[in-house]
Coordinates of C-alpha atoms and ligand atoms in Angstrom, one line a residue:
Chain A
M567 CA -5.2 2.9 27.3
S568 CA -6.9 -0.3 28.6
T569 CA -4.7 -2.7 31.2
A570 CA -6.6 -5.7 29.5
T571 CA -7.5 -6.0 25.9
P572 CA -10.5 -7.5 25.5
T573 CA -10.7 -10.4 23.2
L574 CA -13.3 -11.3 20.8
T575 CA -15.2 -13.1 23.4
D576 CA -15.3 -10.7 25.8
A577 CA -17.9 -7.9 25.7
A578 CA -17.7 -4.0 26.5
V579 CA -20.1 -3.8 29.0
D580 CA -21.8 -7.1 30.5
I581 CA -24.3 -6.6 33.3
T582 CA -26.0 -9.9 35.2
D583 CA -29.0 -9.8 37.1
L584 CA -28.2 -6.4 38.6
T585 CA -30.1 -5.2 41.5
V586 CA -29.5 -1.9 43.2
R587 CA -31.2 -0.3 46.8
F588 CA -30.5 2.8 48.4
E589 CA -30.6 2.5 51.7
S590 CA -30.9 5.6 54.0
K591 CA -32.3 6.1 58.0
R592 CA -35.6 7.1 56.6
S593 CA -36.6 5.0 53.3
R594 CA -35.3 2.0 51.1
T595 CA -35.4 2.3 47.4
T596 CA -35.0 -0.4 44.9
A597 CA -33.9 1.9 41.7
V598 CA -33.2 -1.1 39.5
T599 CA -34.4 -5.0 39.7
N600 CA -32.8 -8.1 38.1
V601 CA -31.3 -6.0 35.0
S602 CA -28.8 -8.1 32.4
L603 CA -27.6 -6.1 29.5
R604 CA -25.1 -7.2 27.1
A605 CA -23.1 -4.6 25.1
E606 CA -20.5 -5.9 22.3
P607 CA -18.1 -3.6 21.9
G608 CA -18.9 -0.8 18.9
E609 CA -22.8 -1.4 19.8
F610 CA -24.2 1.5 20.1
V611 CA -27.7 0.7 23.2
T612 CA -30.4 3.6 23.8
I613 CA -32.6 3.3 26.8
V614 CA -35.2 4.6 27.5
G615 CA -37.8 4.2 30.6
P616 CA -40.2 6.7 32.6
S617 CA -38.1 9.1 34.9
G618 CA -36.8 7.6 38.7
C619 CA -36.9 4.4 37.0
G620 CA -32.9 3.7 37.4
K621 CA -31.8 4.3 34.3
S622 CA -28.9 7.0 35.8
T623 CA -28.3 4.7 38.1
L624 CA -27.7 1.7 36.0
L625 CA -25.2 4.3 34.1
K626 CA -23.1 4.9 37.6
V627 CA -22.9 1.6 38.4
V628 CA -21.3 0.6 34.5
A629 CA -18.9 3.5 35.8
G630 CA -18.6 1.9 39.2
L631 CA -19.5 4.8 41.0
V632 CA -22.0 3.2 42.8
P633 CA -21.4 -0.6 44.4
P634 CA -24.4 -3.1 43.0
T635 CA -26.4 -4.2 45.6
G636 CA -26.9 -8.0 43.8
G637 CA -25.7 -9.0 40.2
A638 CA -22.1 -8.8 38.4
V639 CA -21.3 -6.1 36.3
S640 CA -18.0 -5.9 34.2
L641 CA -16.9 -3.9 31.5
L642 CA -14.0 -4.7 28.3
G643 CA -14.0 -8.1 30.0
R644 CA -12.8 -6.9 33.6
A645 CA -15.7 -7.0 37.1
V646 CA -16.6 -3.4 37.9
R647 CA -15.1 -2.4 41.5
R648 CA -14.2 0.7 41.4
P649 CA -14.5 4.2 39.6
Q650 CA -13.6 2.8 35.9
Q651 CA -11.4 5.2 33.6
D652 CA -11.4 3.5 30.5
I653 CA -14.9 5.2 30.0
G654 CA -16.3 8.9 28.9
F655 CA -18.8 9.5 31.7
V656 CA -21.7 12.7 30.3
F657 CA -23.4 13.3 33.5
Q658 CA -27.7 14.4 33.0
R659 CA -26.3 17.8 34.8
P660 CA -23.4 19.0 32.9
A661 CA -20.8 19.6 36.0
L662 CA -18.8 21.8 34.6
L663 CA -16.3 23.8 36.3
E664 CA -17.6 27.5 36.7
W665 CA -13.7 28.4 37.2
R666 CA -12.9 27.3 34.5
S667 CA -13.0 28.4 30.1
V668 CA -14.8 26.2 28.1
R669 CA -11.4 25.0 26.5
K670 CA -10.2 24.4 30.0
N671 CA -13.0 22.4 31.1
I672 CA -12.6 19.8 28.0
L673 CA -9.2 20.1 28.8
L674 CA -9.7 18.9 32.4
Q675 CA -10.1 15.6 31.2
A676 CA -6.3 15.6 29.8
E677 CA -4.7 17.3 32.7
M678 CA -6.5 14.8 35.0
R679 CA -4.9 12.0 33.0
G680 CA -1.9 13.0 32.6
L681 CA -2.2 13.1 28.7
D682 CA 0.0 14.6 26.5
R683 CA -0.9 18.5 26.2
S684 CA -0.6 19.3 22.8
A685 CA -2.2 16.5 21.1
A686 CA -4.9 17.1 23.9
A687 CA -5.2 20.3 23.2
R688 CA -5.0 19.8 19.5
R689 CA -8.3 17.4 20.2
A690 CA -10.1 19.5 22.4
D691 CA -10.0 22.1 19.3
E692 CA -11.3 19.7 16.7
L693 CA -14.2 19.1 19.6
I694 CA -15.0 22.2 20.1
E695 CA -15.0 22.8 15.9
L696 CA -16.7 19.7 16.0
T697 CA -19.9 21.3 18.3
G698 CA -20.6 24.1 17.3
L699 CA -18.6 25.9 19.7
T700 CA -16.5 28.1 18.3
G701 CA -15.7 31.2 19.2
F702 CA -16.3 30.3 22.9
E703 CA -13.2 28.6 23.4
K704 CA -12.7 31.3 26.8
A705 CA -16.4 31.9 27.8
L706 CA -17.0 30.6 31.0
P707 CA -20.1 27.8 32.2
H708 CA -21.8 31.0 33.7
E709 CA -21.5 32.7 30.0
L710 CA -23.1 29.9 28.4
S711 CA -26.5 28.2 27.3
G712 CA -27.6 25.2 29.1
G713 CA -27.1 23.1 25.6
M714 CA -24.1 25.0 24.8
Q715 CA -22.7 23.8 28.9
Q716 CA -24.1 20.1 27.8
R717 CA -22.4 20.1 24.5
V718 CA -18.9 21.1 26.3
A719 CA -19.4 18.1 29.0
L720 CA -19.7 15.9 25.8
C721 CA -16.7 17.2 24.3
R722 CA -14.8 16.4 27.8
A723 CA -16.4 12.8 27.8
L724 CA -15.0 12.2 23.9
L725 CA -11.6 13.9 24.6
H726 CA -9.6 11.0 25.4
Q727 CA -11.0 8.8 22.7
P728 CA -12.5 6.4 25.5
P729 CA -13.4 2.9 24.5
V730 CA -16.6 2.9 25.9
L731 CA -18.5 5.7 26.0
L732 CA -21.9 6.6 29.0
M733 CA -24.3 9.1 27.9
D734 CA -27.5 10.0 30.6
E735 CA -29.8 12.7 28.2
P736 CA -26.8 14.5 27.3
F737 CA -29.3 16.6 24.9
G738 CA -32.3 16.8 27.1
A739 CA -31.8 21.0 27.6
L740 CA -31.4 21.3 23.9
D741 CA -33.5 22.4 21.3
A742 CA -35.0 20.7 18.6
L743 CA -32.7 21.4 16.0
T744 CA -29.5 21.4 18.0
R745 CA -30.4 18.3 19.2
E746 CA -30.8 16.6 15.3
Q747 CA -27.5 18.5 14.6
L748 CA -25.8 16.4 17.4
N749 CA -27.5 13.2 17.5
T750 CA -26.0 13.1 13.2
E751 CA -22.6 14.1 14.9
L752 CA -22.9 11.4 17.5
N753 CA -23.9 9.1 14.9
R754 CA -21.1 10.2 12.9
I755 CA -19.0 10.2 15.8
W756 CA -19.4 6.8 16.8
R757 CA -19.2 5.3 13.8
D758 CA -16.0 6.6 13.0
T759 CA -14.2 5.9 16.4
G760 CA -15.7 2.3 16.8
T761 CA -16.6 3.1 20.5
T762 CA -19.1 1.3 22.6
V763 CA -21.8 3.9 23.7
L764 CA -24.7 3.7 26.5
L765 CA -27.1 6.1 26.3
V766 CA -30.1 6.9 28.2
T767 CA -32.6 9.6 26.9
H768 CA -36.4 10.4 27.1
S769 CA -36.9 10.9 23.6
I770 CA -37.7 8.2 21.8
A771 CA -36.6 9.3 18.4
E772 CA -33.4 9.9 19.7
A773 CA -33.7 6.6 21.2
V774 CA -33.9 4.9 17.7
F775 CA -32.2 7.6 16.0
L776 CA -29.3 6.8 17.4
G777 CA -29.4 3.4 19.0
T778 CA -28.1 -0.4 17.4
R779 CA -30.6 -1.4 20.1
V780 CA -33.3 0.5 22.4
E781 CA -33.6 -1.3 25.8
V782 CA -36.9 0.0 27.4
M783 CA -37.3 0.0 31.1
S784 CA -40.1 -0.1 33.0
P785 CA -41.4 2.3 36.4
R786 CA -39.2 1.7 40.0
P787 CA -38.0 -0.4 40.2
G788 CA -36.4 -0.2 36.0
R789 CA -36.7 -3.5 34.9
I790 CA -36.0 -4.2 31.1
V791 CA -39.2 -5.0 29.7
R792 CA -37.7 -5.7 26.1
T793 CA -35.4 -4.8 23.6
F794 CA -35.8 -3.8 20.3
P795 CA -32.4 -3.8 17.7
V796 CA -33.2 -1.5 15.7
D797 CA -32.6 -2.9 12.2
I798 CA -31.0 0.6 9.9
P799 CA -28.1 0.6 8.5
P800 CA -25.4 2.6 11.1
E801 CA -24.9 5.4 9.2
R802 CA -28.1 7.3 9.7
D803 CA -29.4 10.6 8.1
Y804 CA -31.8 12.6 10.0
A805 CA -34.5 13.2 6.9
Q806 CA -34.1 9.7 5.9
V807 CA -34.6 7.7 9.3
M808 CA -37.4 10.1 10.1
S809 CA -39.4 8.7 7.2
D810 CA -38.4 5.6 7.3
E811 CA -41.1 3.2 8.3
R812 CA -38.8 0.5 10.0
F813 CA -38.7 3.5 12.1
D814 CA -42.3 4.4 12.6
R815 CA -43.0 0.9 13.3
L816 CA -39.9 0.6 16.3
A817 CA -41.5 4.3 17.4
T818 CA -44.7 3.4 17.7
Q819 CA -44.3 -0.4 19.3
I820 CA -41.5 1.4 22.5
R821 CA -44.3 4.7 22.5
G822 CA -47.4 2.0 23.6
L823 CA -44.9 -0.1 26.0
L824 CA -43.7 3.0 27.5
G825 CA -47.7 4.0 27.8
A826 CA -48.8 7.8 28.6
G827 CA -45.5 8.3 30.8
A828 CA -43.1 9.0 27.4
N829 CA -42.8 12.1 25.6
H830 CA -42.4 12.5 21.6
Chain B
M738 CA -23.5 45.0 34.9
P739 CA -27.4 45.2 34.0
Q740 CA -27.4 44.5 37.9
R741 CA -25.8 47.7 38.8
A742 CA -28.0 49.6 35.7
A743 CA -31.3 48.5 37.5
D744 CA -29.6 49.1 41.1
R745 CA -29.0 53.0 39.5
S746 CA -32.4 53.0 37.8
A747 CA -33.6 51.5 41.7
D748 CA -32.3 54.7 43.4
P749 CA -34.4 57.9 44.5
V750 CA -35.2 61.0 42.3
T751 CA -32.8 63.1 44.9
D752 CA -29.6 60.9 44.2
D753 CA -29.4 62.5 40.6
Q754 CA -26.9 64.3 41.5
P755 CA -24.6 62.6 42.7
G756 CA -24.7 59.6 41.0
A757 CA -24.6 61.3 37.5
A758 CA -20.6 61.7 37.5
P759 CA -20.3 57.8 37.7
A760 CA -23.2 57.0 35.3
A761 CA -21.6 58.9 32.7
A762 CA -17.8 58.2 33.2
L763 CA -19.2 54.6 33.5
S764 CA -21.0 54.8 29.6
T765 CA -17.2 56.4 28.7
G766 CA -15.3 53.4 30.4
G767 CA -17.7 50.7 28.7
S768 CA -16.9 51.7 25.2
S769 CA -13.2 51.3 26.2
A770 CA -14.0 48.1 27.5
G771 CA -15.1 44.8 25.3
D772 CA -12.3 43.7 23.5
G773 CA -13.3 40.6 22.8
S774 CA -16.5 38.8 23.2
R775 CA -16.5 38.7 26.2
P776 CA -17.1 42.1 27.8
V777 CA -13.9 43.1 30.2
A778 CA -14.2 45.4 33.1
G779 CA -12.0 48.5 31.6
L780 CA -9.8 50.0 34.0
G781 CA -12.9 53.3 33.4
T782 CA -15.5 51.4 34.0
R783 CA -14.3 50.1 37.4
L784 CA -13.1 53.4 38.4
A785 CA -16.9 54.2 38.0
R786 CA -18.3 51.2 39.7
L787 CA -15.8 51.8 42.4
L788 CA -16.8 55.3 42.8
D789 CA -20.6 54.6 42.7
A790 CA -19.8 52.3 45.4
L791 CA -17.9 54.5 47.6
W792 CA -20.2 57.9 47.5
R793 CA -23.2 56.9 49.7
P794 CA -20.7 56.3 52.4
A795 CA -18.1 58.5 52.2
L796 CA -21.5 61.4 52.6
L797 CA -22.6 59.4 55.9
L798 CA -18.9 59.5 57.2
A799 CA -18.9 63.6 56.4
A800 CA -21.9 63.9 58.1
L801 CA -20.0 62.0 60.6
F802 CA -17.5 63.9 60.7
A803 CA -19.4 67.4 60.8
G804 CA -21.6 66.5 63.2
W805 CA -18.4 65.5 65.7
W806 CA -17.2 69.0 64.3
F807 CA -19.6 70.8 65.5
V808 CA -20.1 68.8 68.9
A809 CA -16.3 69.4 69.8
E810 CA -15.6 73.1 68.6
R811 CA -18.9 74.4 70.2
E812 CA -17.8 72.2 73.4
Y813 CA -20.9 70.8 74.0
M814 CA -18.4 67.8 75.6
P815 CA -15.1 69.0 76.9
N816 CA -12.0 68.7 75.1
Y817 CA -10.2 66.2 77.3
L818 CA -13.3 63.8 76.7
V819 CA -13.9 64.7 72.9
P820 CA -11.3 66.5 70.8
T821 CA -11.7 68.4 68.3
P822 CA -10.4 67.3 64.6
G823 CA -7.5 70.4 64.5
Q824 CA -6.3 68.9 68.1
V825 CA -6.4 65.3 66.6
W826 CA -4.3 66.4 63.3
E827 CA -2.0 67.6 65.5
T828 CA -1.3 65.0 67.6
M829 CA -1.2 62.9 64.3
T830 CA 1.5 65.4 63.0
E831 CA 3.4 65.6 66.2
D832 CA 3.9 62.3 67.1
W833 CA 4.0 60.9 63.3
S834 CA 7.0 58.6 64.1
F835 CA 6.1 57.6 67.4
L836 CA 2.6 56.4 66.3
M837 CA 4.2 55.3 62.7
R838 CA 6.7 52.8 65.1
N839 CA 3.3 52.0 66.8
T840 CA 1.5 51.2 64.1
Y841 CA 3.6 49.4 62.4
V842 CA 4.4 46.4 65.8
T843 CA -0.2 46.1 65.6
L844 CA 0.0 45.7 61.9
Y845 CA 3.2 42.8 62.0
E846 CA 1.2 41.3 64.2
T847 CA -2.0 41.1 63.0
V848 CA -0.3 40.0 60.0
L849 CA 1.4 37.9 61.3
G850 CA -1.5 36.2 63.1
F851 CA -3.8 36.4 60.3
V852 CA -1.2 34.9 58.1
L853 CA -0.9 31.3 60.6
A854 CA -4.3 31.5 61.2
A855 CA -5.0 31.1 57.8
L856 CA -2.6 28.3 57.0
L857 CA -3.8 26.7 60.3
G858 CA -7.2 26.8 60.2
L859 CA -7.2 25.5 56.4
G860 CA -5.2 22.8 57.0
T861 CA -7.8 21.6 59.8
A862 CA -10.9 22.0 57.9
I863 CA -8.8 19.6 55.3
L864 CA -8.1 17.7 58.6
I865 CA -12.1 18.0 59.2
V866 CA -13.0 17.5 55.5
Y867 CA -11.3 14.7 54.5
S868 CA -11.3 12.6 57.8
R869 CA -14.3 11.1 60.2
T870 CA -11.8 10.4 62.5
M871 CA -10.3 13.9 62.9
E872 CA -13.6 15.2 62.5
K873 CA -14.6 13.5 65.5
A874 CA -11.8 14.5 67.3
V875 CA -11.3 17.7 66.1
Y876 CA -14.4 19.7 66.1
P877 CA -15.6 19.7 69.3
V878 CA -11.8 21.0 70.1
V879 CA -12.0 24.1 68.0
L880 CA -15.6 24.7 69.3
F881 CA -14.1 25.3 72.7
A882 CA -11.1 27.0 71.4
Q883 CA -13.8 29.0 70.5
V884 CA -16.3 29.5 72.8
I885 CA -13.5 30.6 75.3
P886 CA -13.6 33.9 76.0
K887 CA -10.0 34.7 74.6
I888 CA -10.0 38.4 76.3
A889 CA -10.4 36.1 79.3
I890 CA -7.0 34.1 78.7
A891 CA -4.9 37.6 77.6
P892 CA -3.7 38.0 81.0
L893 CA -3.2 34.0 81.4
L894 CA -1.1 33.9 77.8
V895 CA 1.2 37.1 78.6
A896 CA 2.1 34.9 82.1
W897 CA 3.1 32.1 79.3
F898 CA 4.7 34.4 76.8
G899 CA 6.0 37.4 78.1
V900 CA 4.8 40.9 77.3
G901 CA 6.9 40.1 73.8
L902 CA 5.3 39.3 70.6
T903 CA 4.0 36.0 71.1
P904 CA 1.2 36.5 73.1
K905 CA -0.2 39.0 70.7
I906 CA -0.2 36.7 67.7
V907 CA -0.9 33.8 69.6
L908 CA -4.3 35.5 71.2
A909 CA -4.7 37.3 67.1
V910 CA -4.5 33.6 65.7
L911 CA -7.1 32.2 68.2
I912 CA -9.2 35.2 67.8
A913 CA -8.9 34.5 63.6
F914 CA -8.9 31.0 63.4
F915 CA -12.3 29.9 64.1
P916 CA -13.8 31.0 60.8
V917 CA -11.1 30.4 58.8
V918 CA -12.0 26.7 59.8
I919 CA -15.6 27.2 59.3
S920 CA -16.0 29.0 56.1
G921 CA -12.8 26.4 55.2
V922 CA -14.6 23.2 56.3
A923 CA -18.4 24.8 54.4
G924 CA -15.9 25.4 51.2
L925 CA -14.5 22.3 51.0
R926 CA -18.4 20.0 51.7
S927 CA -20.2 22.4 49.1
T928 CA -17.8 20.1 46.1
D929 CA -21.1 18.6 43.8
P930 CA -20.9 15.4 44.1
E931 CA -20.8 14.5 40.7
L932 CA -17.6 16.5 39.8
L933 CA -15.6 13.7 42.5
D934 CA -17.1 11.4 40.7
L935 CA -16.3 12.6 37.4
S936 CA -12.9 12.9 38.6
A937 CA -12.5 9.7 39.9
T938 CA -13.6 8.4 36.2
M939 CA -10.3 10.2 35.4
G940 CA -8.3 8.5 37.6
A941 CA -7.5 11.3 39.4
G942 CA -5.5 10.9 42.7
P943 CA -7.1 12.8 45.8
W944 CA -4.3 15.5 46.0
K945 CA -5.5 16.4 41.9
T946 CA -8.6 16.2 43.5
F947 CA -7.9 18.7 46.1
R948 CA -6.0 21.0 43.9
K949 CA -8.1 21.4 41.0
I950 CA -11.7 20.8 41.9
R951 CA -12.6 20.6 46.0
F952 CA -9.9 23.7 46.6
P953 CA -10.9 26.0 44.1
N954 CA -14.7 25.3 44.3
A955 CA -13.9 26.2 48.5
L956 CA -12.3 29.4 47.8
P957 CA -15.3 31.8 47.2
H958 CA -16.3 30.4 50.8
L959 CA -12.8 30.1 52.2
M960 CA -12.4 34.1 51.2
S961 CA -15.6 35.3 53.5
G962 CA -13.9 33.5 56.0
L963 CA -11.0 35.2 55.4
K964 CA -12.5 38.8 55.2
V965 CA -14.2 37.6 59.0
A966 CA -10.6 36.8 60.3
V967 CA -8.7 39.4 58.9
T968 CA -10.3 42.5 61.1
L969 CA -10.9 39.7 64.2
A970 CA -7.0 39.7 63.8
V971 CA -6.1 43.5 64.2
V972 CA -8.9 42.9 67.6
G973 CA -6.8 40.0 68.8
A974 CA -3.0 41.6 68.4
V975 CA -5.0 44.6 70.2
V976 CA -6.4 43.1 73.0
G977 CA -3.2 41.4 73.3
E978 CA -1.6 44.4 73.9
F979 CA -4.0 45.8 76.3
V980 CA -3.0 42.8 79.0
G981 CA 1.1 43.6 78.9
A982 CA 3.0 45.4 76.6
E983 CA 5.1 47.9 75.8
E984 CA 4.6 48.9 72.5
G985 CA 1.6 48.7 70.1
L986 CA -1.6 50.8 69.2
G987 CA -2.7 49.1 72.0
Y988 CA -0.7 50.3 74.2
V989 CA -0.6 53.5 73.5
L990 CA -4.5 53.4 73.9
L991 CA -4.3 52.4 77.7
V992 CA -1.5 55.4 77.4
A993 CA -3.4 57.8 76.7
N994 CA -6.3 57.1 78.5
G995 CA -4.1 57.1 81.4
N996 CA -3.3 61.1 80.6
L997 CA -6.7 62.4 79.7
D998 CA -5.2 62.8 75.7
A999 CA -8.1 62.0 74.3
A1000 CA -6.4 63.8 71.0
L1001 CA -3.6 61.2 71.1
L1002 CA -6.2 58.4 72.0
F1003 CA -8.4 59.4 68.9
A1004 CA -5.5 59.2 66.5
D1005 CA -4.8 56.0 67.9
L1006 CA -8.5 54.9 67.5
F1007 CA -8.4 55.7 63.8
L1008 CA -4.7 54.1 63.2
M1009 CA -6.8 50.9 64.5
S1010 CA -9.4 51.2 62.0
L1011 CA -7.1 52.0 59.1
I1012 CA -5.1 48.3 60.0
G1013 CA -8.5 46.9 60.0
I1014 CA -9.8 48.5 56.9
V1015 CA -6.5 48.3 54.7
L1016 CA -5.9 44.4 55.4
F1017 CA -9.2 43.9 54.9
A1018 CA -9.3 46.0 51.4
V1019 CA -6.1 43.7 50.7
V1020 CA -8.2 40.3 51.2
E1021 CA -10.9 42.0 49.3
I1022 CA -8.1 42.7 46.1
A1023 CA -6.7 38.9 46.9
E1024 CA -10.7 37.7 46.4
A1025 CA -11.2 40.1 43.1
L1026 CA -7.8 38.1 41.8
L1027 CA -8.6 34.7 42.6
I1028 CA -12.2 34.3 42.2
P1029 CA -13.4 36.6 39.5
W1030 CA -15.8 33.8 38.4
H1031 CA -17.8 33.3 41.0
A1032 CA -21.3 35.1 41.0
S1033 CA -20.9 37.1 43.8
R1034 CA -17.5 39.0 41.9
R1035 CA -19.4 39.2 38.7
G1036 CA -19.3 42.9 37.7
G1037 CA -19.0 43.5 41.5
V1038 CA -17.8 46.2 43.1
P1039 CA -15.2 46.0 45.8
L1040 CA -16.2 46.5 49.1
A1041 CA -20.0 46.6 48.0
T1042 CA -20.4 43.0 47.8
S1043 CA -19.6 41.7 51.4
Ligands
ATP1381 N1 -27.6 8.2 46.1 C1 -29.3 8.0 45.9 N2 -29.8 8.0 47.0 C2 -30.9 7.6 47.1 N3 -32.0 7.0 46.3 C3 -31.2 7.3 44.9 C4 -29.9 7.7 44.6 N4 -29.6 7.9 43.5 C5 -31.3 7.9 43.1 N5 -32.0 6.9 44.2 C6 -33.4 6.9 43.9 O1 -32.9 5.9 42.5 C7 -34.3 5.7 41.7 C8 -34.0 5.9 40.3 O2 -32.9 7.1 40.1 P1 -32.7 7.7 38.7 O3 -31.3 8.5 39.2 O4 -31.3 6.3 38.4 O5 -33.7 7.3 38.4 P2 -33.6 8.3 36.3 O6 -34.1 6.6 35.7 O7 -32.3 8.5 36.3 O8 -34.4 9.3 36.5 P3 -34.6 10.1 35.5 O9 -35.3 9.8 33.9 O10 -35.8 11.2 35.9 O11 -33.1 10.6 35.1 C9 -35.0 6.6 42.0 O12 -36.5 6.9 43.3 C10 -34.3 7.7 43.4 O13 -34.7 8.3 44.5
MG1382 MG1 -31.7 10.1 35.2

């Protein structure tokens, strides 16, 4: 998919001194300021921070959907100047086409990219099964729960096996149990595919369970206040990780940093 | 469907009698539907819904008809002003081929005018949405064309294009064009920006994005515009015929009026309305087929949603 194969020294995502300001006639907002973040290929970076600190903005800059006001961003060794295609993006809202069935929403990815139809169809069926959407292939988005819609968006982002996956609170609308299940699935998918993942979440538990590294951001204008490497082997089991004392220590530290602003 | 049920339960008790039949049909129709995991409206259910939607307006129409009959038969108004239903029926059957020929002419002008207005309107909407320059150049002109009273320019059009079909079609286009543009622009602009972002990360070009995202997303808006447009196209064609024509329902109306032939006039009016209703229904059906997914059509009843 990528035209330039990343060399050993290329980071999957490399953000240096990023500043993003939004200006309108009435207001001027600095969403993020002086953010530097580097994700090596295969890393799973989770980002936590208070609401409105610029997490979504950060992901959109990496995807080339929001232009940086200052600083440099590169993806797979190439500077980001326009919307990037070597990514799978799960938006904060499901962003489904309401006239398309679950299956066809997932296959949109293949249609837009002109991928091989039968291979894409097979992969879509795999993903549907993996995310527990079996039986709802023909359902329209309005017939699904919010969590199911978000799972469809996840399948769509995974269909083309992107080298970099950007996820903006993908499981925010899910109940705790489904969330655990999908976290476990995501952990497995990540290990199987070797994808680099940048995942934004409000849940500290999720951030620690999934990440090889947790980045904690400050309130707006968002900066990265601290980076926590997660010293737990990549293959993770929910019950095990939760009872792990390293998990507890990390979670406590992160919660302390975020103060009362965060949940979980 | 729960919405419909709630709707019915809210009916006053006096509605029991006519409401009972559709309700029974609905329950039998419902059991034959739902072959998959999703409930699909079966033919029986649809028919029941249609009946449910129609009996109230039908009742009102029947009352109006009875009132007309009463007034005309008793000659509270002279028959050269208000003919009896019988007289209208006689005219209708006697002049059937004459009326049909003229109905055909008006129908032809209307449909052609409507189709042209739809195509031109959609094209203009696309230009406006996709190009800032075009928006600035075209929008004021479109608005200007809309505020000119069409009836006032009808004589001019006849002077330019003669008494043939052309001025009627032009007038129908002019009058039906505006709602298509407005609804097209609103529809195309209503695309969720995140869907456009998504499309960009998929590497889709503008044409693919239009075809798979923007256009389908605009359809609900566009269809309401088309419904307004189709009824206006009839007005355009008839106004064109008023000003200068040798055939068509508008022309027949003028002749009937001149001869104080109220029966012919009523028959003519009836046919004009029929054209409007039939074309409106055709657009409604097209809408039901094109956007069954839209909120306005879920378990919707044709004719009851607009
Ligand atoms: N398109 C935009 N135009 C103007 N301001 C924007 C835009 N997008 C985001 N902002 C502003 O930038 C700031 C950061 O927004 P962002 O959506 O990145 O926050 P977030 O960290 O994702 O918050 P949340 O956790 O609630 O999703 C907010 O103050 C927001 O008002
Ligand atoms: Mg956000």
